[in-house]
């Protein structure tokens, strides 16, 4: 991969990481439970909002982990290399999904295996 591409991806990842860290700080501030006299409807709404914030925080944490792993691969010189077949991942795929670790062929194979496992499990369940 060209050095200019690596620099560009690293810049994107750093910006995304900074944004996620800012978002998680805001989420954390809003996760503080404030005891108040609430009726059942208010409490139910508060619980739903709390659940949504936790889901968002989990999604942000997953994205942050993926970004940090991508930055590590850049620093180690492995970014853009498929972790399965070790071939280079096409730049178009990286542009579409920068944190990917699999080339399109290996990803398709992984999805086929997952689908087969799910279908096999369903077949066993039915019999």
C-alpha positions as MATLAB code, in Angstrom:
seq = 'XXXXXXXXXXXXXXXXXXXXXXXXXXXXXXXXXXXXXXXXXXXXXXXXXXXXXXXXXXXXXXXXXXXXXXXXXXXXXXXXXXXXXXXXXXXXXXXXXXXXXXXXXXXXXXXXXXXXXXXXXXXXXXX';
ca = [
       0.000    0.000    0.000;
       1.223    3.479   -0.824;
       2.462    5.613    2.042;
       0.036    8.410    1.080;
      -2.881    5.983    1.475;
      -1.626    4.881    4.887;
      -1.308    8.492    6.031;
      -4.832    9.225    4.802;
      -6.317    6.177    6.562;
      -4.438    6.947    9.766;
      -5.797   10.503    9.732;
      -9.341    9.183    9.224;
      -8.949    6.712   12.091;
      -7.554    9.320   14.476;
     -10.430   11.689   13.668;
     -12.978    8.911   14.135;
     -11.373    7.848   17.410;
     -11.443   11.403   18.740;
     -15.111   11.744   17.780;
     -16.016    8.453   19.442;
     -14.164    9.396   22.619;
     -16.070   12.669   22.718;
     -19.359   10.842   22.098;
     -18.705    8.279   24.826;
     -17.952   11.065   27.271;
     -21.348   12.589   26.506;
     -23.031    9.200   26.779;
     -21.345    8.552   30.130;
     -22.546   11.900   31.432;
     -26.102   10.995   30.456;
     -25.909    7.516   31.989;
     -25.897    8.941   35.484;
     -28.975    7.691   37.271;
     -30.848   10.544   38.852;
     -33.287    9.388   41.509;
     -36.489   11.285   41.117;
     -40.101   10.680   41.905;
     -41.384    9.268   38.670;
     -44.600    7.617   37.778;
     -44.547    4.277   35.980;
     -44.660    5.815   32.497;
     -41.797    8.227   33.229;
     -39.773    5.391   34.733;
     -40.437    3.163   31.707;
     -39.348    5.956   29.348;
     -36.231    6.570   31.439;
     -35.418    2.844   31.319;
     -35.838    2.767   27.527;
     -33.576    5.806   27.115;
     -30.997    4.247   29.438;
     -31.071    1.024   27.425;
     -30.615    2.941   24.167;
     -27.659    4.837   25.624;
     -26.060    1.574   26.731;
     -26.526    0.079   23.255;
     -24.996    3.183   21.707;
     -22.086    3.036   24.128;
     -21.508   -0.641   23.288;
     -21.568    0.170   19.560;
     -19.132    3.051   20.100;
     -16.818    0.800   22.145;
     -16.833   -1.819   19.381;
     -16.013    0.841   16.777;
     -13.248    2.241   18.992;
     -11.725   -1.224   19.371;
     -11.798   -1.747   15.587;
     -10.184    1.644   14.983;
      -7.458    1.024   17.546;
      -6.717   -2.364   15.964;
      -6.514   -0.727   12.518;
      -4.124    1.929   13.851;
      -1.997   -0.830   15.369;
      -1.901   -2.654   12.012;
      -0.782    0.588   10.336;
       2.002    1.045   12.898;
       3.101   -2.590   12.513;
       3.006   -2.427    8.707;
       0.166   -4.945    8.261;
      -2.690   -2.609    7.406;
      -4.407   -3.589    4.180;
      -3.244   -7.193    4.388;
      -5.882   -9.930    4.685;
      -5.520  -11.735    7.987;
      -6.681  -14.982    6.386;
      -4.845  -15.316    3.048;
      -2.281  -12.521    3.673;
      -2.948  -11.005    0.243;
      -3.446   -7.255   -0.119;
      -7.000   -6.030    0.401;
      -8.229   -3.942   -2.519;
      -8.098   -0.208   -1.842;
     -11.768    0.131   -2.865;
     -12.739   -2.322   -0.125;
     -10.655   -0.434    2.417;
     -12.246    2.833    1.342;
     -15.698    1.308    1.833;
     -14.830   -0.467    5.085;
     -11.537    0.897    6.467;
     -11.373   -1.366    9.528;
     -11.804   -4.591    7.560;
      -9.277   -7.335    8.103;
     -10.388   -9.647    5.294;
     -10.234   -9.375    1.522;
     -13.537   -9.759   -0.284;
     -12.896  -13.414   -1.232;
     -12.089  -14.439    2.346;
     -15.040  -12.447    3.705;
     -17.394  -14.170    1.271;
     -15.990  -17.549    2.315;
     -16.459  -16.652    5.983;
     -20.078  -15.661    5.325;
     -20.726  -18.916    3.427;
     -19.319  -20.909    6.338;
     -21.461  -18.969    8.815;
     -24.575  -19.486    6.694;
     -23.822  -23.200    6.373;
     -23.339  -23.504   10.120;
     -26.627  -21.723   10.789;
     -28.504  -23.803    8.223;
     -26.900  -26.980    9.539;
     -27.938  -26.089   13.070;
     -31.501  -25.399   11.922;
     -31.595  -28.722   10.073;
     -30.401  -30.581   13.192;
     -32.969  -28.725   15.296;
     -35.807  -29.782   12.987;
     -34.890  -33.473   13.139;
];
